[in-house]
mmCIF file of C-alpha atoms in Angstrom:
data_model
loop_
_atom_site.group_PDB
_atom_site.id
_atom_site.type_symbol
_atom_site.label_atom_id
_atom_site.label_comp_id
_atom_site.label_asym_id
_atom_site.label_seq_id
_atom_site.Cartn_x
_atom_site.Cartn_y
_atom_site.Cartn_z
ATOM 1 C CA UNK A 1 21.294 10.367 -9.393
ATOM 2 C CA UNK A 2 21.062 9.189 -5.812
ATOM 3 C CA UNK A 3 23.525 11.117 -3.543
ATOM 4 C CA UNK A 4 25.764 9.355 -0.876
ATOM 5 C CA UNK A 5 23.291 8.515 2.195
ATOM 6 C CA UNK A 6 24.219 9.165 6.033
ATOM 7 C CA UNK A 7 25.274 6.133 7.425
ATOM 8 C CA UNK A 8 23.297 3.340 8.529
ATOM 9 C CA UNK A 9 24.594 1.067 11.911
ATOM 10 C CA UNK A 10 26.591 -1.765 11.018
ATOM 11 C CA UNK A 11 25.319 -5.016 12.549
ATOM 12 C CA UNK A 12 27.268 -5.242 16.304
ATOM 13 C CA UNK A 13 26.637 -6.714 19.831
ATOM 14 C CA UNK A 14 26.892 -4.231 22.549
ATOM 15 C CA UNK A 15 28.422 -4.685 25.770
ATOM 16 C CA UNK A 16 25.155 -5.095 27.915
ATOM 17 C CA UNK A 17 24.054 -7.510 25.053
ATOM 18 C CA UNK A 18 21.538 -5.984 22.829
ATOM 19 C CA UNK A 19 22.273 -6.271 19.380
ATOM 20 C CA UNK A 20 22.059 -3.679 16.833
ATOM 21 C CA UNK A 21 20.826 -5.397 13.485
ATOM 22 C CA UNK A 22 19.787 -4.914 10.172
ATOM 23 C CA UNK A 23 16.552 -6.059 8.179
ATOM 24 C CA UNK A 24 15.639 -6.005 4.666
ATOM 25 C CA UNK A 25 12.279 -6.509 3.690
ATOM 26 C CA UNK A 26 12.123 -7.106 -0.185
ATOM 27 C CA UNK A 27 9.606 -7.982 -2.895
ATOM 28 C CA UNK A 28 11.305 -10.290 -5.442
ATOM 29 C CA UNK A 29 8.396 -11.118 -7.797
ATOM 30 C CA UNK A 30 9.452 -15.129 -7.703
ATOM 31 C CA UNK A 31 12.602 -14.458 -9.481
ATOM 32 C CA UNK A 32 11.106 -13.583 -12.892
ATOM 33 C CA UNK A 33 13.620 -10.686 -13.004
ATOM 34 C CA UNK A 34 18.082 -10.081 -12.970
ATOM 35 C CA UNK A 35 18.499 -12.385 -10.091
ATOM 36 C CA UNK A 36 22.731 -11.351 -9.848
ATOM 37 C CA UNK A 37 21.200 -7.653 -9.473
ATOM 38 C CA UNK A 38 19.154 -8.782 -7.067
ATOM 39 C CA UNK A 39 21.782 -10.796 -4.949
ATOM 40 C CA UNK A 40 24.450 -7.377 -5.501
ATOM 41 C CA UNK A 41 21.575 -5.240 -3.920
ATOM 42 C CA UNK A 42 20.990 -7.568 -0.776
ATOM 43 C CA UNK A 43 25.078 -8.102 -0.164
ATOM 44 C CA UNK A 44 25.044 -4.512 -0.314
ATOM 45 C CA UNK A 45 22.864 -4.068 2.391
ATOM 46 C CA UNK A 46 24.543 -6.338 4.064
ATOM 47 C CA UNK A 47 21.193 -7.356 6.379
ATOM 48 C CA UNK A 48 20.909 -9.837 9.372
ATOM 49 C CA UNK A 49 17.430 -10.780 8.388
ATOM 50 C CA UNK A 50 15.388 -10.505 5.113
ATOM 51 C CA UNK A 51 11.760 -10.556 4.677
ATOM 52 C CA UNK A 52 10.918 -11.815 1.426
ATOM 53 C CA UNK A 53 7.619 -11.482 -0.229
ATOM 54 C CA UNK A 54 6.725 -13.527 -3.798
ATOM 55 C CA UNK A 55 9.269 -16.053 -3.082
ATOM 56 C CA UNK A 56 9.115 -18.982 -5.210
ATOM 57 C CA UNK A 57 7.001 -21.534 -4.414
ATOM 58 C CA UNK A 58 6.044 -23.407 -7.186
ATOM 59 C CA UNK A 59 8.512 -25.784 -8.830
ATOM 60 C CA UNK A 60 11.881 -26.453 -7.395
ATOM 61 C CA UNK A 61 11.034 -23.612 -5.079
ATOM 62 C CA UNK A 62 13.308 -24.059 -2.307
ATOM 63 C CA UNK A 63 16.366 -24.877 -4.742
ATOM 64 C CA UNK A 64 15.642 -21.601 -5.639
ATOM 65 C CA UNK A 65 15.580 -19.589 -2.016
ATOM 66 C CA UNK A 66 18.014 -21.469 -1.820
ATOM 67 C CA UNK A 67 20.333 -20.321 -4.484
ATOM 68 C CA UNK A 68 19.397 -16.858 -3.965
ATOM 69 C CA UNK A 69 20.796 -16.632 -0.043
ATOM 70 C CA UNK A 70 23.812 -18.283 -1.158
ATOM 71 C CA UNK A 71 24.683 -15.553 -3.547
ATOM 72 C CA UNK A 72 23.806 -13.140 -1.095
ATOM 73 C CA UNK A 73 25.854 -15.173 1.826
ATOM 74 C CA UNK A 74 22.925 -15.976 3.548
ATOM 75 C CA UNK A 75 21.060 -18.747 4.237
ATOM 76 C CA UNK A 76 17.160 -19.892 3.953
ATOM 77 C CA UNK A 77 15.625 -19.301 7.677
ATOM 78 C CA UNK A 78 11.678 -20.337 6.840
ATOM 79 C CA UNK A 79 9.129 -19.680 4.155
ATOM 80 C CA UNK A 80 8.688 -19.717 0.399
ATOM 81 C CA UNK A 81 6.172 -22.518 -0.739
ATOM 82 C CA UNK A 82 4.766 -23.595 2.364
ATOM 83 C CA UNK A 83 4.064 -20.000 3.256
ATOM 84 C CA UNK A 84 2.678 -18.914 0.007
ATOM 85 C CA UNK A 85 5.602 -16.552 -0.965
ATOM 86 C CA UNK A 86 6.936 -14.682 2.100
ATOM 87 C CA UNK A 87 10.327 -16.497 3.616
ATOM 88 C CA UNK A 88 12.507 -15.631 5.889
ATOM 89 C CA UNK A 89 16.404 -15.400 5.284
ATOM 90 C CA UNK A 90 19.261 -14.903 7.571
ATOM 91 C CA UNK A 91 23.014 -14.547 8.715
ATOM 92 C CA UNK A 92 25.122 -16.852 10.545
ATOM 93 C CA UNK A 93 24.935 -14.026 13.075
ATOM 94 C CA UNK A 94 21.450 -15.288 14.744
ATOM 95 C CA UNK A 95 20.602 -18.614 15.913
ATOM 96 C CA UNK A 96 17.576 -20.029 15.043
ATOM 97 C CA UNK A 97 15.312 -20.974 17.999
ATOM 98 C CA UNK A 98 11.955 -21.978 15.934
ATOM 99 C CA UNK A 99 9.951 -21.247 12.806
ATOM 100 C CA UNK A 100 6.473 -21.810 11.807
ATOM 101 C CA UNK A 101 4.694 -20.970 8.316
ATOM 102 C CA UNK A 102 1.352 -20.186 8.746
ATOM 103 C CA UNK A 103 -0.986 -19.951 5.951
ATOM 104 C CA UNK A 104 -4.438 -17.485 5.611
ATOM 105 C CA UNK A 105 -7.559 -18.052 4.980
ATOM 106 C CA UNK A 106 -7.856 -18.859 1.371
ATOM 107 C CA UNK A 107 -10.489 -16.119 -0.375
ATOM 108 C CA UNK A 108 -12.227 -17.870 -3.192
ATOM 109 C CA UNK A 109 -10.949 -16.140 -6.597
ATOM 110 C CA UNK A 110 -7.995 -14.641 -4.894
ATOM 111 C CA UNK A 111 -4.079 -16.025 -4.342
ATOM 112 C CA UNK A 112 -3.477 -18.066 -0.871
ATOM 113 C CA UNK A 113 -1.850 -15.704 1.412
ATOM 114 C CA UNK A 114 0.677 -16.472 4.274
ATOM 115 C CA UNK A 115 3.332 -15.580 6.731
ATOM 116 C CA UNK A 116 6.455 -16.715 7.373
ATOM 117 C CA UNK A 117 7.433 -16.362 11.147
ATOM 118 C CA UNK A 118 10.785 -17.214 13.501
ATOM 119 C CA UNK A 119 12.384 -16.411 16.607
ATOM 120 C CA UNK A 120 15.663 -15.712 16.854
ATOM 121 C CA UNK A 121 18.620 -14.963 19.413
ATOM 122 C CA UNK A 122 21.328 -12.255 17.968
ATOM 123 C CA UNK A 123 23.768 -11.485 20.561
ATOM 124 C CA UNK A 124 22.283 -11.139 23.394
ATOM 125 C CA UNK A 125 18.605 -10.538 22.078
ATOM 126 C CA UNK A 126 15.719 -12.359 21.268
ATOM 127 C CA UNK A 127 13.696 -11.643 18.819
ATOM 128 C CA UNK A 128 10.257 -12.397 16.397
ATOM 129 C CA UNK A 129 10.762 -12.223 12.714
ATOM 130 C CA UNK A 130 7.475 -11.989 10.593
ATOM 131 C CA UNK A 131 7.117 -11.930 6.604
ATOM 132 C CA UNK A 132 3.714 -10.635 4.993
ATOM 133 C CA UNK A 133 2.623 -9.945 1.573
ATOM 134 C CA UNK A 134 -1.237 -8.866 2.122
ATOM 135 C CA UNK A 135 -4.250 -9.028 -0.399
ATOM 136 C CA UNK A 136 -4.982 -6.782 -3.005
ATOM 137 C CA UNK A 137 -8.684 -6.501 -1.984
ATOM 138 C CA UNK A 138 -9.138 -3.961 1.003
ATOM 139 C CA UNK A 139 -11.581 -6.232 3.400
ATOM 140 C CA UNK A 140 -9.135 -8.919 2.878
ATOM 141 C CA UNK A 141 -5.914 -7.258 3.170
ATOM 142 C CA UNK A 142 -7.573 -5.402 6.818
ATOM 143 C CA UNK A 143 -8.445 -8.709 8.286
ATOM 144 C CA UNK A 144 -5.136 -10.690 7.247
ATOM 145 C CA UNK A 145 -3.397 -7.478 9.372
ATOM 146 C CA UNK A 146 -5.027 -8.868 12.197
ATOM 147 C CA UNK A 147 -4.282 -11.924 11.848
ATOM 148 C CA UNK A 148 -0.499 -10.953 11.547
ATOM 149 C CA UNK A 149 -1.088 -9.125 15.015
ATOM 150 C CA UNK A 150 -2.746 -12.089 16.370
ATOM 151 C CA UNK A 151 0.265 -14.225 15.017
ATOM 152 C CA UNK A 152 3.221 -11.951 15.989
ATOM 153 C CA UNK A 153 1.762 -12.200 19.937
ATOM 154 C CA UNK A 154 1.438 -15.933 19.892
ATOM 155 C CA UNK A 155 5.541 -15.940 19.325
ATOM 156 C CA UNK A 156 5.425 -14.864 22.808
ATOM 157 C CA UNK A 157 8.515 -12.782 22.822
ATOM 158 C CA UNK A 158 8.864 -9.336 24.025
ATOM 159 C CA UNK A 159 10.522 -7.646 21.284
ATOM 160 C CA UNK A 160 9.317 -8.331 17.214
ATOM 161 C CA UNK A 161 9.949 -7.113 13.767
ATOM 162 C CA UNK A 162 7.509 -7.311 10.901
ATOM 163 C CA UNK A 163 7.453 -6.396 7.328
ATOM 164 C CA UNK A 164 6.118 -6.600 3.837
ATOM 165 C CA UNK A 165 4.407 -5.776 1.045
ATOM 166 C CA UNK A 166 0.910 -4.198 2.346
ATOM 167 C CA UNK A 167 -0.663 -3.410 -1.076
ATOM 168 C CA UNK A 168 -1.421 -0.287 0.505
ATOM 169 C CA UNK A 169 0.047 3.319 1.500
ATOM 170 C CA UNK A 170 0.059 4.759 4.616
ATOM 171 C CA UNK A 171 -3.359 6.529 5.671
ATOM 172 C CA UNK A 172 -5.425 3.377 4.450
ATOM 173 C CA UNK A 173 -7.324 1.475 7.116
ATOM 174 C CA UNK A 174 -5.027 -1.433 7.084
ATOM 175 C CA UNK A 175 -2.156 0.094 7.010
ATOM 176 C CA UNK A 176 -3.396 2.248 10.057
ATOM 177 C CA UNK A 177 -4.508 -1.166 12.062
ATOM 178 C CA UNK A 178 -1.187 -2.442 11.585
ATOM 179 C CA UNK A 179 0.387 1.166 13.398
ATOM 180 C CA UNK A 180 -2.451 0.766 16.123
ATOM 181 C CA UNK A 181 -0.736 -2.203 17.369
ATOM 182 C CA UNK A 182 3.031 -1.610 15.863
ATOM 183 C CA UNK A 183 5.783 1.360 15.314
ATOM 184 C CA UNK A 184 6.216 2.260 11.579
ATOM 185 C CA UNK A 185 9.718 2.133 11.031
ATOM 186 C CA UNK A 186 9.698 4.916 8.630
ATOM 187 C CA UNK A 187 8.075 7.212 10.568
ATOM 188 C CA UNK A 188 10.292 6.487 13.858
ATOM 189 C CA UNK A 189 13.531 7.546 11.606
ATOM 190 C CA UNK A 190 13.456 7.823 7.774
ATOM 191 C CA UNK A 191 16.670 7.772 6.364
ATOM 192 C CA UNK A 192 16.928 6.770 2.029
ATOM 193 C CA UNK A 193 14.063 6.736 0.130
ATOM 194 C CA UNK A 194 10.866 6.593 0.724
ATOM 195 C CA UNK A 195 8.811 5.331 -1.975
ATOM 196 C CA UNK A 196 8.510 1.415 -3.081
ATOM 197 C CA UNK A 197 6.620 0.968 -6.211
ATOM 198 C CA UNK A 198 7.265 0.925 -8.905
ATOM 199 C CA UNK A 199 10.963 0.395 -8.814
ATOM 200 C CA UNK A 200 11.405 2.356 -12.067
ATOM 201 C CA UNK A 201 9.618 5.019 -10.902
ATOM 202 C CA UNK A 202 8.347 5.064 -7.949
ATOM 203 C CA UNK A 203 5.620 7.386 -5.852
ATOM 204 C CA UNK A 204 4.017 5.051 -3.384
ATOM 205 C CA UNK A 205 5.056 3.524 -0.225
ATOM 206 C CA UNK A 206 3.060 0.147 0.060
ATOM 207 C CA UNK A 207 6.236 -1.476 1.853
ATOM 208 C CA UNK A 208 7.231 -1.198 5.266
ATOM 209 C CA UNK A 209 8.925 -2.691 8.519
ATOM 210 C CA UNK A 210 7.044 -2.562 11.791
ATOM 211 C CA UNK A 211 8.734 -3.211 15.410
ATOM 212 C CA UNK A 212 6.951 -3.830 18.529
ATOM 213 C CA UNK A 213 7.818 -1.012 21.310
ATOM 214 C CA UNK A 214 11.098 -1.284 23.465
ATOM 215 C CA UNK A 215 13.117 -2.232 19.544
ATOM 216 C CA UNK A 216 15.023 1.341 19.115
ATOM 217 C CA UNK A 217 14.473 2.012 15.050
ATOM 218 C CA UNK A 218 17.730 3.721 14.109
ATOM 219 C CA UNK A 219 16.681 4.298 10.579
ATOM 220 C CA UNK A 220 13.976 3.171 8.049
ATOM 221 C CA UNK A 221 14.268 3.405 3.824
ATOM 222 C CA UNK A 222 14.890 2.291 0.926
ATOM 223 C CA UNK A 223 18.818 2.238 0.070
ATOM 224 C CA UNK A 224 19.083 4.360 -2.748
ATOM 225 C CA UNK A 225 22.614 6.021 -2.114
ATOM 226 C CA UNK A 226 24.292 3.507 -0.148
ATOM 227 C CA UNK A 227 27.517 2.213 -1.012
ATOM 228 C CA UNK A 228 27.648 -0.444 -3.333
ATOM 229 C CA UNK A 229 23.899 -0.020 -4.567
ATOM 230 C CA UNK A 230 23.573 1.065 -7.288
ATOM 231 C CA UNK A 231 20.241 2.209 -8.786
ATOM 232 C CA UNK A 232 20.700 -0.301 -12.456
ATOM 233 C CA UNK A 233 20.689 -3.014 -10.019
ATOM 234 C CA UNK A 234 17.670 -1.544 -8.238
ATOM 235 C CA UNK A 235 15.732 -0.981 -10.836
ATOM 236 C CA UNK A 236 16.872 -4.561 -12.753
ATOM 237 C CA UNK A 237 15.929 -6.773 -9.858
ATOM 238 C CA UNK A 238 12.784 -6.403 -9.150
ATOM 239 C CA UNK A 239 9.552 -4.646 -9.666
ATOM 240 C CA UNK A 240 9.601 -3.327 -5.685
ATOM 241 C CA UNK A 241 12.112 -1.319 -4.050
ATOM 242 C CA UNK A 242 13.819 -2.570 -0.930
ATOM 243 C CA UNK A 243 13.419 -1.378 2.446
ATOM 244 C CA UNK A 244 16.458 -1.196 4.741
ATOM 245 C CA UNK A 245 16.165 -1.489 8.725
ATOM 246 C CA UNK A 246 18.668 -1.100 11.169
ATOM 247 C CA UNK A 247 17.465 -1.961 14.875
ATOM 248 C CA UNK A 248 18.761 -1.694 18.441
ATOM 249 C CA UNK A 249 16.712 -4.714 20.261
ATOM 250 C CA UNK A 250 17.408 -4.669 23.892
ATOM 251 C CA UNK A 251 19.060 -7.518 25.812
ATOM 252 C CA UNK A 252 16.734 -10.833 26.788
ATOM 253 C CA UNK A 253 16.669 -10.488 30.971
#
């Protein structure tokens, strides 16, 4: 049984303007699984942004999203089918200043790939948003993580979060190439859990939030412990654990 965790920020404004936020990054294998367990776990965590991976985006695929952030009392920023399963959700807190879903180079024999990107203002700070779920296959998965790189500096902001499923632990080559250019959140200030997959038993860590320097990580894991989470729900969601950010992005000057 998970103990009680130290705790995490709650989402504020500070008086010089930079916002202190939380982001969830979250594999939610299209839905197949307890979807009110799944919408309990992100209320929980009560995030300012989530970065979905295996969103729906087949059928009725942004009903879906849809559904799912109003359960959660969010609401569907960018992403899903026309992104090839990452999307973006978000609070009322930030206002939405643009979003573009970009889609990868398509491998022949392997799924289409994407990312899901915004900027957004919280408070007084702006701020890139990026959603990833990379390849499977290792000389795909290390170019797509420069292609995120490439993506996340044409948003042209100063200060950017990114996260995802990589499909890989830390030490590989991609996951490496994505530190080379990026702060691993877990590494800057673990707090929770550590390991994503599998969510009934897990011993790897192929999820992760990234920041770009000058975005203070205040702590970086997965939520087992923290009030109202509780590990049925966690393991009843989805096949991935959750990762659970909380941020201090400076002020815009």
């Amino acid at each position: 049984m998970a103990t009680s965790l130290p705790a995490l920020p709650n989402s504020r404004t500070e008086p010089d303007g930079s916002a202190v936020i939380r982001v969830l990054s979250y594999n939610i294998r299209s839905l197949r699984d307890d979807t009110d367990a799944l919408a309990r776990v992100i209320t929980a965590c009560a995030p300012d942004l989530v970065l979905l991976q295996e969103a729906p985006r087949l059928f009725r695929w942004r009903k879906k999203i849809t559904r799912l952030a109003a359960a959660s009392d969010l609401v569907l920023l960018s992403g899903g089918g026309t992104a090839a399963g990452p999307a973006l959700l978000c609070s009322l807190r930030a206002t939405v200043e643009r979003t573009e879903d970009v889609l990868l180079p398509l491998t022949p024999g392997e799924h289409r790939r994407g990312l899901a990107t915004a900027v957004v203002r919280v408070g007084g700070a702006r701020l890139g948003v990026l959603s990833t779920h990379l390849s499977l296959r290792p000389d795909e998965r290390h170019e797509q993580a420069g292609l995120l790189l490439d993506q996340l500096a044409a948003l042209g902001v100063e200060h950017a979060v990114a996260g995802g499923d990589l499909n890989e632990r830390p030490g590989g080559r991609t996951f490496r190439r994505l530190g080379d250019g990026l702060r691993d959140c877990w590494t800057a200030a673990p707090w929770g859990g550590e390991y994503t997959f599998p969510a009934t038993g897990p011993d790897r860590r192929i999820d992760a939030v990234f920041v770009t320097e000058g975005v203070e990580v205040l702590g970086c894991g997965v939520p087992l412990g923290l009030p109202g989470v509780a590990e049925d729900d966690l393991r009843a969601a989805t096949d991935h654990l959750p990762v659970l950010t909380a941020l201090r992005v400076p002020a815009t000057t």
